[in-house]
Amino acid sequence: MIDLVQLRRDPETVKKSLARRGVSATTLDELISADVTHRSLMLVAENLRAQIKDLSRQVGEARRSKDSATADELALRSRELGDDERRAHETAEAAGIDVRNLLLDLPNLPSPDAPEGRDETHNVELRQWWPGMDDGQPFPSFGEHQRVAHWDSAKELGILDLETGAKLAGSMFPLYRGDGSRLIRALGAFALNAHADEYEEIRPPTFALTETMTSTGHLPKNSIEMYAIERDDLWAIPTAEVPLTSMLRGEIIDEQRLPIKMTALTACFRREAGAAGRDTRGVLRVHEFDKVELFAYCTPEQAQACFDDVLARAEGLLRALGLAYRVLDLCCGDLGTSAKRTFDLEVFSPGVDRWLEVSSVSWFGDFQARRANVRYRSSGAAPTLVHTVNGSALAWSRIWIAIIENYRNQDGSITIPSVLRPFFNGRELLRAQN
RNA sequence: GGAGGGAUGACAGAGCGGCCGAAUGUACCGGUCUUGAAAACCGGCGUGGCGAAAGCCACCGUGGGUUCAAAUCCCACUCCCUCCGCCA
């Protein structure tokens, strides 16, 4: 949620900033006038309320001094005002809901540093990295044995069973088996271990209440993207960002505690409505996948350092896994609703012959904190909204693809990246199993 | 699932339907005293909205209701605690 006070004080700046992401000035003018209406209606209602309270106070005084004639008369007047007050209050409240709805619809102001652009074609590639690059080697050229899509090679190895997954939960719910399953587990454990030095490990609930989803901004807008368990008013989380952002909802944090850094490995659920058919072969796009998330609540001053740290950790994992990747600076038009700045990490996978998004690192400013009402206080000062930063490190279903495809050998076996071998009892190869 | 108890400011903990936005204690901030600290004493100390300010309004788990007037009465719900049952 953007800052309404800022919009009031400096509408031009807000308009200019949001125009970069395609929000029209008319939309903002609408909000501004709704806000004016709301405030004037509120003033009317509050004045009536003040009069009623004053009269009621006088009734009490009259009663105490046994002047019941005056008391009755005052009570009657107050009662008459009551009907007006109720109506005024309802009108004002409705106007307030209008304002809130308009406000909830608006995306965050992009960072001044975010590149211009309407859609993903305008994203800026900042850099690439690949194994051996630091020693002057060129981008890897891949052999024919690596040009095999994972849906073929993994099936051959017996580590991915999409048919059985579909039998259990429908299409796009993958079932990994044997070493395929173990590889997923290894990746999650590897990442959590890597982050545990500075980030508190959290294992949150996989489901969240409507109230929680709303405070993170996932509801009401994105409801078709999420799985719901209506009977219990629960939603399957699309990312650990949801529970982590809400952990300190409504609280005022002592500045000394910031930054608060957390990491969590959870399943993530996405309905991918409308995505069927495109880029969905194998496990390119699935309804359920595991992801390790990094998250920080921080002061505005700490935000840049936190952002850099999350990005560095995500990149660090990719380097440790020996996978070629690139970093994209998302343009204004491609930013998620809540983000001010986002860097995506994409890994190259030769079998499907494309870059796969495996991480998204975002700085949200106080946008999420305003809705979730998370603030901090530095000694004596008024509470201030925190900033939030988060990023995946990493989303495993696509890393899994990249490993299966990049590390495929001529005989069809897969070389296990060295950092993962401890999770395979030291084994180096992943072979066909029966 | 059954029975009972509870939910008030950072924490603890009062609060006959009417000067209660809320006693008191602790913590915290400022000051006096002190070489310094502690103690003692004095003062301050919730959040949000509107407003230039004075001030007004809202908030005592949540949502309704009764009343001229609700933290206080009524109803529903949520959460927590204790006991019983069931069970990874």
Short mmCIF file of C-alpha atoms (C1' of nucleotides) in Angstrom, two decimals:
data_model
loop_
_atom_site.label_atom_id
_atom_site.label_comp_id
_atom_site.label_asym_id
_atom_site.label_seq_id
_atom_site.Cartn_x
_atom_site.Cartn_y
_atom_site.Cartn_z
CA MET A 1 0.00 0.00 0.00
CA ILE A 2 1.39 3.39 -0.93
CA ASP A 3 1.47 6.35 1.44
CA LEU A 4 -1.77 8.32 1.18
CA VAL A 5 -0.25 11.27 3.01
CA GLN A 6 2.49 11.52 0.41
CA LEU A 7 -0.10 11.45 -2.36
CA ARG A 8 -1.97 14.33 -0.71
CA ARG A 9 1.13 16.44 -0.17
CA ASP A 10 2.87 15.77 -3.43
CA PRO A 11 0.49 14.30 -6.01
CA GLU A 12 2.73 15.20 -8.95
CA THR A 13 5.67 13.14 -7.77
CA VAL A 14 3.46 10.12 -7.13
CA LYS A 15 1.79 10.49 -10.53
CA LYS A 16 5.12 10.71 -12.31
CA SER A 17 6.48 7.72 -10.49
CA LEU A 18 3.46 5.50 -11.08
CA ALA A 19 3.20 6.60 -14.71
CA ARG A 20 6.43 4.66 -15.18
CA ARG A 21 4.50 1.51 -14.48
CA GLY A 22 1.49 2.47 -16.52
CA VAL A 23 -0.85 3.86 -13.85
CA SER A 24 -2.83 6.77 -15.29
CA ALA A 25 -3.04 10.16 -13.59
CA THR A 26 -6.83 9.84 -13.77
CA THR A 27 -6.69 6.85 -11.45
CA LEU A 28 -4.80 8.90 -8.90
CA ASP A 29 -7.11 11.89 -9.28
CA GLU A 30 -9.98 9.56 -8.53
CA LEU A 31 -8.29 8.44 -5.35
CA ILE A 32 -7.49 12.00 -4.33
CA SER A 33 -11.07 13.13 -4.68
CA ALA A 34 -12.36 10.02 -2.88
CA ASP A 35 -10.01 10.90 -0.05
CA VAL A 36 -11.29 14.49 0.12
CA THR A 37 -14.86 13.22 0.23
CA HIS A 38 -14.04 10.72 2.91
CA ARG A 39 -12.38 13.28 5.15
CA SER A 40 -15.20 15.80 4.91
CA LEU A 41 -17.81 13.13 5.67
CA MET A 42 -15.74 11.96 8.56
CA LEU A 43 -15.59 15.46 9.98
CA VAL A 44 -19.39 15.72 9.92
CA ALA A 45 -19.81 12.39 11.67
CA GLU A 46 -17.19 13.20 14.28
CA ASN A 47 -18.77 16.53 15.11
CA LEU A 48 -22.13 14.89 15.68
CA ARG A 49 -20.47 12.30 17.81
CA ALA A 50 -18.79 14.98 19.89
CA GLN A 51 -22.14 16.66 20.51
CA ILE A 52 -23.71 13.39 21.63
CA LYS A 53 -20.90 12.69 24.01
CA ASP A 54 -21.18 16.17 25.45
CA LEU A 55 -24.94 15.88 25.94
CA SER A 56 -24.57 12.46 27.52
CA ARG A 57 -22.07 13.87 29.96
CA GLN A 58 -24.59 16.55 30.90
CA VAL A 59 -27.30 13.92 31.38
CA GLY A 60 -25.05 12.21 33.87
CA GLU A 61 -24.47 15.46 35.76
CA ALA A 62 -28.18 16.30 35.83
CA ARG A 63 -29.04 12.84 37.12
CA ARG A 64 -26.50 13.15 39.87
CA SER A 65 -27.98 16.46 40.97
CA LYS A 66 -31.46 14.86 40.89
CA ASP A 67 -32.64 17.17 38.14
CA SER A 68 -34.51 14.53 36.18
CA ALA A 69 -36.52 17.02 34.09
CA THR A 70 -33.33 18.47 32.59
CA ALA A 71 -31.84 15.01 32.26
CA ASP A 72 -34.83 13.71 30.31
CA GLU A 73 -34.81 16.69 28.02
CA LEU A 74 -31.09 16.41 27.31
CA ALA A 75 -31.40 12.68 26.74
CA LEU A 76 -34.14 13.28 24.22
CA ARG A 77 -32.02 15.77 22.27
CA SER A 78 -29.09 13.42 22.28
CA ARG A 79 -31.30 10.62 21.09
CA GLU A 80 -32.46 12.69 18.13
CA LEU A 81 -28.88 13.42 17.18
CA GLY A 82 -28.17 9.71 17.40
CA ASP A 83 -30.05 8.91 14.21
CA ASP A 84 -28.20 11.60 12.27
CA GLU A 85 -24.92 10.44 13.68
CA ARG A 86 -25.54 6.84 12.70
CA ARG A 87 -26.32 7.81 9.14
CA ALA A 88 -23.34 10.16 8.88
CA HIS A 89 -21.10 7.50 10.31
CA GLU A 90 -22.26 4.91 7.79
CA THR A 91 -21.78 7.28 4.88
CA ALA A 92 -18.32 8.21 6.05
CA GLU A 93 -17.38 4.58 6.53
CA ALA A 94 -18.52 3.67 3.02
CA ALA A 95 -16.42 6.51 1.64
CA GLY A 96 -13.48 5.18 3.64
CA ILE A 97 -13.89 1.76 2.05
CA ASP A 98 -13.87 3.39 -1.39
CA VAL A 99 -10.57 5.05 -0.58
CA ARG A 100 -9.10 1.84 0.75
CA ASN A 101 -10.13 -0.17 -2.29
CA LEU A 102 -8.60 2.35 -4.65
CA LEU A 103 -5.47 2.40 -2.53
CA LEU A 104 -5.14 -1.39 -2.41
CA ASP A 105 -5.31 -1.49 -6.18
CA LEU A 106 -2.23 0.69 -6.65
CA PRO A 107 1.23 -0.79 -7.09
CA ASN A 108 4.30 0.47 -5.27
CA LEU A 109 6.31 3.44 -6.51
CA PRO A 110 9.25 2.02 -8.44
CA SER A 111 12.75 2.88 -7.31
CA PRO A 112 14.25 5.75 -9.33
CA ASP A 113 16.98 3.28 -10.28
CA ALA A 114 14.59 0.75 -11.81
CA PRO A 115 14.92 0.73 -15.61
CA GLU A 116 12.22 2.19 -17.85
CA GLY A 117 10.14 -0.22 -19.87
CA ARG A 118 6.71 -1.65 -20.46
CA ASP A 119 7.30 -5.39 -20.23
CA GLU A 120 9.89 -8.11 -19.77
CA THR A 121 11.53 -7.34 -23.12
CA HIS A 122 12.88 -4.17 -21.50
CA ASN A 123 14.53 -5.85 -18.55
CA VAL A 124 18.21 -5.05 -18.30
CA GLU A 125 20.76 -7.83 -18.14
CA LEU A 126 23.35 -6.77 -15.57
CA ARG A 127 25.78 -9.65 -15.80
CA GLN A 128 26.34 -13.28 -16.52
CA TRP A 129 28.40 -15.84 -14.73
CA TRP A 130 29.41 -19.35 -15.71
CA PRO A 131 31.80 -21.97 -14.39
CA GLY A 132 35.33 -21.09 -15.43
CA MET A 133 34.48 -17.52 -16.35
CA ASP A 134 36.83 -16.18 -13.70
CA ASP A 135 39.67 -18.10 -15.37
CA GLY A 136 38.90 -16.54 -18.72
CA GLN A 137 36.93 -19.37 -20.22
CA PRO A 138 34.08 -18.63 -22.65
CA PHE A 139 30.42 -19.41 -22.04
CA PRO A 140 30.15 -23.19 -22.02
CA SER A 141 29.35 -25.00 -25.23
CA PHE A 142 27.17 -27.99 -24.57
CA GLY A 143 27.52 -31.50 -25.88
CA GLU A 144 24.71 -33.51 -27.46
CA HIS A 145 24.37 -35.52 -24.25
CA GLN A 146 23.43 -32.26 -22.46
CA ARG A 147 20.93 -31.28 -25.09
CA VAL A 148 18.40 -33.75 -23.75
CA ALA A 149 15.31 -32.33 -22.05
CA HIS A 150 14.87 -33.42 -18.46
CA TRP A 151 11.46 -34.94 -19.11
CA ASP A 152 13.24 -37.54 -21.25
CA SER A 153 16.45 -38.02 -19.32
CA ALA A 154 14.83 -38.02 -15.86
CA LYS A 155 12.23 -40.51 -16.96
CA GLU A 156 14.95 -42.74 -18.33
CA LEU A 157 16.72 -42.55 -14.97
CA GLY A 158 13.51 -43.29 -13.11
CA ILE A 159 13.74 -40.21 -10.90
CA LEU A 160 10.72 -38.26 -12.16
CA ASP A 161 7.24 -39.78 -12.46
CA LEU A 162 4.82 -37.19 -13.80
CA GLU A 163 2.14 -39.75 -14.60
CA THR A 164 1.85 -40.91 -11.03
CA GLY A 165 1.92 -37.31 -9.79
CA ALA A 166 -0.99 -36.52 -12.10
CA LYS A 167 -2.81 -39.63 -10.93
CA LEU A 168 -2.61 -38.39 -7.35
CA ALA A 169 -3.21 -34.66 -7.69
CA GLY A 170 -3.69 -33.83 -11.35
CA SER A 171 -1.26 -32.52 -13.92
CA MET A 172 1.59 -30.22 -12.91
CA PHE A 173 1.95 -31.87 -9.52
CA PRO A 174 5.24 -33.68 -10.00
CA LEU A 175 6.27 -36.81 -8.19
CA TYR A 176 10.00 -37.25 -7.74
CA ARG A 177 11.34 -40.61 -6.76
CA GLY A 178 14.57 -42.20 -5.61
CA ASP A 179 17.56 -39.98 -6.24
CA GLY A 180 15.29 -37.39 -7.85
CA SER A 181 13.53 -36.93 -4.55
CA ARG A 182 16.82 -37.04 -2.72
CA LEU A 183 18.18 -34.29 -4.96
CA ILE A 184 15.32 -31.98 -4.00
CA ARG A 185 15.95 -32.69 -0.34
CA ALA A 186 19.69 -32.15 -0.75
CA LEU A 187 19.18 -28.76 -2.36
CA GLY A 188 16.91 -27.53 0.42
CA ALA A 189 19.23 -28.72 3.17
CA PHE A 190 22.28 -27.35 1.38
CA ALA A 191 20.75 -23.88 1.13
CA LEU A 192 19.41 -23.75 4.69
CA ASN A 193 22.80 -24.76 6.00
CA ALA A 194 24.41 -22.02 3.93
CA HIS A 195 22.10 -19.32 5.29
CA ALA A 196 21.94 -20.44 8.91
CA ASP A 197 24.93 -18.26 9.84
CA GLU A 198 22.90 -15.05 9.77
CA TYR A 199 19.31 -16.00 9.06
CA GLU A 200 17.07 -17.62 11.63
CA GLU A 201 15.61 -20.80 10.23
CA ILE A 202 11.82 -20.83 10.33
CA ARG A 203 9.45 -23.66 9.51
CA PRO A 204 6.12 -21.82 9.15
CA PRO A 205 2.66 -23.26 8.52
CA THR A 206 2.00 -24.13 4.87
CA PHE A 207 -1.42 -22.50 5.05
CA ALA A 208 -2.46 -19.01 5.98
CA LEU A 209 -5.69 -17.26 6.92
CA THR A 210 -7.42 -14.80 4.61
CA GLU A 211 -6.37 -12.07 7.01
CA THR A 212 -2.72 -13.03 6.60
CA MET A 213 -2.96 -13.23 2.82
CA THR A 214 -4.54 -9.81 2.72
CA SER A 215 -1.87 -8.19 4.82
CA THR A 216 0.83 -9.36 2.41
CA GLY A 217 -1.09 -8.11 -0.60
CA HIS A 218 -1.81 -11.51 -2.14
CA LEU A 219 -5.52 -11.02 -1.53
CA PRO A 220 -7.94 -9.91 -2.78
CA LYS A 221 -6.23 -9.35 -6.14
CA ASN A 222 -4.54 -12.66 -6.80
CA SER A 223 -7.11 -15.06 -5.42
CA ILE A 224 -7.39 -17.07 -8.65
CA GLU A 225 -3.69 -17.80 -8.43
CA MET A 226 -4.01 -19.54 -5.10
CA TYR A 227 -5.39 -22.77 -3.72
CA ALA A 228 -8.11 -22.27 -1.13
CA ILE A 229 -9.46 -24.51 1.59
CA GLU A 230 -12.73 -22.70 1.99
CA ARG A 231 -14.23 -24.64 4.86
CA ASP A 232 -11.41 -23.56 7.13
CA ASP A 233 -10.76 -20.14 5.58
CA LEU A 234 -7.24 -21.18 4.65
CA TRP A 235 -5.07 -20.62 1.60
CA ALA A 236 -2.06 -22.63 0.50
CA ILE A 237 0.91 -20.27 0.58
CA PRO A 238 2.40 -19.33 -2.81
CA THR A 239 5.71 -18.50 -1.09
CA ALA A 240 7.22 -18.41 2.39
CA GLU A 241 7.19 -14.64 2.01
CA VAL A 242 3.56 -14.76 3.15
CA PRO A 243 4.08 -16.18 6.64
CA LEU A 244 7.42 -14.43 7.11
CA THR A 245 6.04 -10.98 6.26
CA SER A 246 3.18 -11.49 8.69
CA MET A 247 5.19 -12.82 11.59
CA LEU A 248 5.53 -9.39 13.16
CA ARG A 249 2.24 -8.05 11.87
CA GLY A 250 0.92 -5.18 13.99
CA GLU A 251 4.03 -5.03 16.15
CA ILE A 252 6.39 -2.24 17.05
CA ILE A 253 9.96 -3.49 17.01
CA ASP A 254 12.83 -2.05 19.02
CA GLU A 255 15.32 -0.63 16.52
CA GLN A 256 18.13 -2.57 18.22
CA ARG A 257 16.63 -5.79 16.90
CA LEU A 258 16.86 -4.74 13.25
CA PRO A 259 17.67 -6.11 10.81
CA ILE A 260 15.70 -9.28 11.56
CA LYS A 261 16.74 -11.94 9.06
CA MET A 262 14.92 -15.19 8.51
CA THR A 263 15.05 -18.10 6.12
CA ALA A 264 12.45 -20.78 5.46
CA LEU A 265 12.06 -23.87 3.32
CA THR A 266 8.45 -24.47 2.35
CA ALA A 267 6.33 -25.94 -0.36
CA CYS A 268 4.88 -23.22 -2.59
CA PHE A 269 1.55 -23.59 -4.34
CA ARG A 270 0.47 -21.83 -7.52
CA ARG A 271 -2.59 -22.52 -9.60
CA GLU A 272 -0.95 -21.08 -12.72
CA ALA A 273 -4.40 -20.28 -14.07
CA GLY A 274 -4.23 -19.71 -17.79
CA ALA A 275 -0.68 -20.94 -18.10
CA ALA A 276 -1.59 -24.41 -19.31
CA GLY A 277 0.18 -25.46 -22.50
CA ARG A 278 3.02 -22.95 -22.54
CA ASP A 279 6.36 -23.73 -20.98
CA THR A 280 4.77 -26.40 -18.89
CA ARG A 281 6.49 -29.55 -20.05
CA GLY A 282 8.30 -31.59 -17.47
CA VAL A 283 8.66 -29.54 -14.32
CA LEU A 284 9.23 -26.20 -16.02
CA ARG A 285 6.07 -24.90 -14.43
CA VAL A 286 4.34 -26.79 -11.63
CA HIS A 287 1.60 -26.29 -9.05
CA GLU A 288 3.76 -27.27 -6.11
CA PHE A 289 7.48 -26.75 -5.63
CA ASP A 290 9.95 -26.34 -2.80
CA LYS A 291 11.71 -23.07 -2.27
CA VAL A 292 14.09 -21.58 0.28
CA GLU A 293 13.28 -17.97 0.98
CA LEU A 294 15.44 -15.26 2.53
CA PHE A 295 13.66 -12.43 4.26
CA ALA A 296 14.59 -9.32 6.22
CA TYR A 297 12.78 -6.63 8.16
CA CYS A 298 15.07 -3.63 8.34
CA THR A 299 15.33 0.14 8.64
CA PRO A 300 15.35 2.20 5.43
CA GLU A 301 19.08 2.74 5.92
CA GLN A 302 19.74 -0.99 6.12
CA ALA A 303 17.64 -1.91 3.11
CA GLN A 304 20.34 -1.66 0.46
CA ALA A 305 22.76 -3.83 2.43
CA CYS A 306 20.03 -6.40 3.08
CA PHE A 307 19.09 -6.47 -0.59
CA ASP A 308 22.72 -6.91 -1.61
CA ASP A 309 23.16 -9.70 0.89
CA VAL A 310 20.13 -11.66 -0.32
CA LEU A 311 21.26 -11.29 -3.92
CA ALA A 312 24.83 -12.29 -3.08
CA ARG A 313 23.60 -15.39 -1.28
CA ALA A 314 21.37 -16.46 -4.15
CA GLU A 315 24.23 -15.97 -6.61
CA GLY A 316 26.60 -17.72 -4.24
CA LEU A 317 24.46 -20.85 -4.29
CA LEU A 318 24.35 -20.88 -8.08
CA ARG A 319 28.12 -20.57 -8.27
CA ALA A 320 28.57 -23.29 -5.70
CA LEU A 321 26.32 -25.50 -7.81
CA GLY A 322 28.36 -24.60 -10.89
CA LEU A 323 25.42 -23.37 -12.94
CA ALA A 324 25.60 -20.61 -15.55
CA TYR A 325 23.28 -17.76 -14.74
CA ARG A 326 22.42 -14.17 -15.55
CA VAL A 327 21.10 -11.29 -13.44
CA LEU A 328 18.23 -9.18 -14.76
CA ASP A 329 17.23 -5.76 -13.45
CA LEU A 330 13.46 -5.74 -13.93
CA CYS A 331 12.02 -2.72 -15.69
CA CYS A 332 9.13 -0.76 -14.17
CA GLY A 333 6.54 -2.52 -16.29
CA ASP A 334 7.65 -5.99 -15.18
CA LEU A 335 7.93 -5.30 -11.45
CA GLY A 336 5.61 -7.15 -9.10
CA THR A 337 2.89 -5.04 -7.50
CA SER A 338 4.64 -4.61 -4.16
CA ALA A 339 8.22 -4.19 -5.34
CA LYS A 340 10.28 -1.04 -5.79
CA ARG A 341 13.20 -2.88 -7.34
CA THR A 342 13.67 -6.49 -8.34
CA PHE A 343 16.59 -8.52 -9.67
CA ASP A 344 15.77 -11.87 -11.22
CA LEU A 345 18.27 -14.68 -11.46
CA GLU A 346 17.97 -17.01 -14.42
CA VAL A 347 19.92 -20.19 -14.84
CA PHE A 348 20.81 -21.66 -18.22
CA SER A 349 19.68 -25.18 -18.98
CA PRO A 350 20.89 -26.76 -22.22
CA GLY A 351 18.27 -29.51 -22.55
CA VAL A 352 15.37 -27.11 -22.79
CA ASP A 353 17.82 -24.58 -24.24
CA ARG A 354 16.70 -21.55 -22.34
CA TRP A 355 17.17 -19.38 -19.27
CA LEU A 356 15.01 -20.42 -16.32
CA GLU A 357 13.96 -18.04 -13.57
CA VAL A 358 15.11 -19.45 -10.25
CA SER A 359 15.14 -16.43 -7.98
CA SER A 360 13.57 -13.04 -7.59
CA VAL A 361 15.13 -10.63 -5.13
CA SER A 362 13.02 -7.62 -4.19
CA TRP A 363 13.10 -4.51 -2.11
CA PHE A 364 9.60 -3.41 -1.08
CA GLY A 365 10.32 -0.20 0.79
CA ASP A 366 7.55 0.27 3.37
CA PHE A 367 4.80 -0.92 1.00
CA GLN A 368 4.28 -4.31 2.64
CA ALA A 369 4.96 -2.97 6.12
CA ARG A 370 2.26 -0.34 5.77
CA ARG A 371 -0.39 -2.91 5.01
CA ALA A 372 0.87 -5.37 7.62
CA ASN A 373 1.51 -2.50 10.04
CA VAL A 374 5.03 -3.49 11.07
CA ARG A 375 6.93 -0.61 12.63
CA TYR A 376 10.07 0.07 14.61
CA ARG A 377 10.95 2.64 17.21
CA SER A 378 14.29 4.22 17.90
CA SER A 379 14.50 5.44 21.49
CA GLY A 380 11.65 7.80 22.22
CA ALA A 381 10.86 8.60 18.59
CA ALA A 382 7.52 7.93 16.94
CA PRO A 383 7.10 4.48 15.37
CA THR A 384 8.29 4.25 11.75
CA LEU A 385 7.38 1.64 9.16
CA VAL A 386 10.07 -0.94 8.52
CA HIS A 387 11.33 -1.87 5.09
CA THR A 388 11.13 -5.42 3.83
CA VAL A 389 13.47 -7.27 1.51
CA ASN A 390 13.20 -10.81 0.29
CA GLY A 391 14.38 -13.21 -2.30
CA SER A 392 14.39 -16.86 -3.18
CA ALA A 393 17.61 -18.74 -2.64
CA LEU A 394 16.46 -20.71 -4.44
CA ALA A 395 13.41 -22.23 -6.15
CA TRP A 396 14.37 -25.86 -6.53
CA SER A 397 12.20 -27.31 -9.28
CA ARG A 398 14.09 -25.42 -11.97
CA ILE A 399 17.48 -25.86 -10.32
CA TRP A 400 16.64 -29.53 -10.40
CA ILE A 401 16.11 -29.24 -14.17
CA ALA A 402 19.35 -27.34 -14.62
CA ILE A 403 21.34 -29.94 -12.71
CA ILE A 404 19.79 -32.88 -14.54
CA GLU A 405 20.48 -31.24 -17.90
CA ASN A 406 23.84 -29.54 -17.29
CA TYR A 407 25.44 -32.42 -15.45
CA ARG A 408 24.30 -35.17 -17.80
CA ASN A 409 27.09 -37.44 -18.99
CA GLN A 410 27.43 -39.33 -22.25
CA ASP A 411 26.23 -42.56 -20.66
CA GLY A 412 23.10 -40.88 -19.36
CA SER A 413 24.24 -40.70 -15.74
CA ILE A 414 24.27 -37.41 -13.85
CA THR A 415 27.30 -36.08 -12.04
CA ILE A 416 26.27 -34.82 -8.63
CA PRO A 417 27.63 -31.30 -7.95
CA SER A 418 30.34 -31.64 -5.33
CA VAL A 419 28.60 -29.45 -2.75
CA LEU A 420 25.65 -31.83 -2.76
CA ARG A 421 27.63 -35.05 -2.41
CA PRO A 422 27.52 -35.05 1.40
CA PHE A 423 23.76 -35.48 1.06
CA PHE A 424 24.33 -38.53 -1.12
CA ASN A 425 26.75 -40.16 1.32
CA GLY A 426 29.63 -39.03 -0.85
CA ARG A 427 28.38 -40.54 -4.12
CA GLU A 428 29.45 -38.75 -7.30
CA LEU A 429 27.04 -40.18 -9.81
CA LEU A 430 23.35 -40.51 -10.16
CA ARG A 431 22.52 -43.55 -12.30
CA ALA A 432 19.48 -45.29 -13.69
CA GLN A 433 17.65 -47.18 -11.02
CA ASN A 434 15.11 -49.96 -11.23
"C1'" G B 1 -14.87 -33.34 20.48
"C1'" G B 2 -16.72 -32.29 26.05
"C1'" A B 3 -16.31 -29.10 30.81
"C1'" G B 4 -14.44 -24.80 33.13
"C1'" G B 5 -11.39 -20.16 33.39
"C1'" G B 6 -9.35 -16.03 30.89
"C1'" A B 7 -8.20 -11.86 27.05
"C1'" U B 8 -7.25 -4.13 29.53
"C1'" G B 9 -1.27 0.22 27.67
"C1'" A B 10 6.16 -2.35 26.77
"C1'" C B 11 5.14 -5.89 31.06
"C1'" A B 12 2.26 -6.91 35.58
"C1'" G B 13 -2.43 -5.59 37.16
"C1'" A B 14 -7.16 -2.44 39.00
"C1'" G B 15 -11.52 -0.89 36.86
"C1'" C B 16 -20.28 0.27 41.02
"C1'" G B 17 -23.23 1.77 32.79
"C1'" G B 18 -21.94 8.27 33.35
"C1'" C B 19 -15.16 13.58 34.09
"C1'" C B 20 -12.10 6.06 32.35
"C1'" G B 21 -8.11 6.57 27.29
"C1'" A B 22 -8.27 4.05 31.57
"C1'" A B 23 -5.79 3.50 38.93
"C1'" U B 24 -1.32 1.35 40.75
"C1'" G B 25 3.44 -1.02 40.23
"C1'" U B 26 7.61 -2.16 37.06
"C1'" A B 27 10.26 -0.79 32.80
"C1'" C B 28 11.61 3.43 29.87
"C1'" C B 29 12.95 8.95 28.98
"C1'" G B 30 14.29 13.89 31.20
"C1'" G B 31 15.70 16.53 35.66
"C1'" U B 32 17.34 17.31 41.05
"C1'" C B 33 20.93 15.30 44.35
"C1'" U B 34 26.06 12.79 43.76
"C1'" U B 35 33.22 13.07 42.06
"C1'" G B 36 30.51 9.04 39.20
"C1'" A B 37 26.84 5.30 39.82
"C1'" A B 38 22.90 3.33 42.81
"C1'" A B 39 19.02 4.90 45.99
"C1'" A B 40 15.61 8.82 46.84
"C1'" C B 41 12.71 12.79 44.97
"C1'" C B 42 10.31 15.75 40.78
"C1'" G B 43 8.38 15.59 35.80
"C1'" G B 44 7.20 12.84 31.35
"C1'" C B 45 5.71 8.35 29.12
"C1'" G B 46 -0.08 4.06 24.35
"C1'" U B 47 -1.55 3.82 18.98
"C1'" G B 48 -4.04 5.82 14.92
"C1'" G B 49 -7.24 9.59 12.14
"C1'" C B 50 -8.50 14.93 11.07
"C1'" G B 51 -6.36 19.80 12.05
"C1'" A B 52 -1.56 25.35 11.20
"C1'" A B 53 -2.86 25.06 16.29
"C1'" A B 54 -6.20 24.63 20.18
"C1'" G B 55 -8.64 20.62 20.02
"C1'" C B 56 -12.00 16.81 18.27
"C1'" C B 57 -12.70 11.53 17.00
"C1'" A B 58 -11.50 6.21 17.22
"C1'" C B 59 -9.23 2.03 19.74
"C1'" C B 60 -9.66 -1.99 26.60
"C1'" G B 61 -9.33 -9.91 21.75
"C1'" U B 62 -12.91 -9.53 17.00
"C1'" G B 63 -17.86 -8.54 15.13
"C1'" G B 64 -22.83 -7.31 16.30
"C1'" G B 65 -26.65 -5.49 19.91
"C1'" U B 66 -29.01 -2.69 24.20
"C1'" U B 67 -28.61 2.65 26.03
"C1'" C B 68 -29.07 9.63 26.02
"C1'" A B 69 -24.21 7.28 27.53
"C1'" A B 70 -20.48 0.79 27.18
"C1'" A B 71 -13.75 -1.36 28.98
"C1'" U B 72 -18.13 -2.11 32.15
"C1'" C B 73 -24.71 -5.15 30.21
"C1'" C B 74 -26.41 -8.90 26.13
"C1'" C B 75 -25.26 -12.20 21.73
"C1'" A B 76 -21.86 -14.55 18.35
"C1'" C B 77 -16.94 -15.64 17.06
"C1'" U B 78 -11.50 -16.10 17.68
"C1'" C B 79 -7.38 -17.08 20.57
"C1'" C B 80 -4.97 -18.62 25.25
"C1'" C B 81 -4.88 -21.64 29.91
"C1'" U B 82 -6.64 -26.08 32.97
"C1'" C B 83 -9.09 -30.86 33.05
"C1'" C B 84 -11.36 -35.09 30.21
"C1'" G B 85 -11.55 -37.74 25.50
"C1'" C B 86 -8.98 -38.90 20.86
"C1'" C B 87 -4.45 -39.09 18.34
"C1'" A B 88 0.22 -38.62 14.77
#
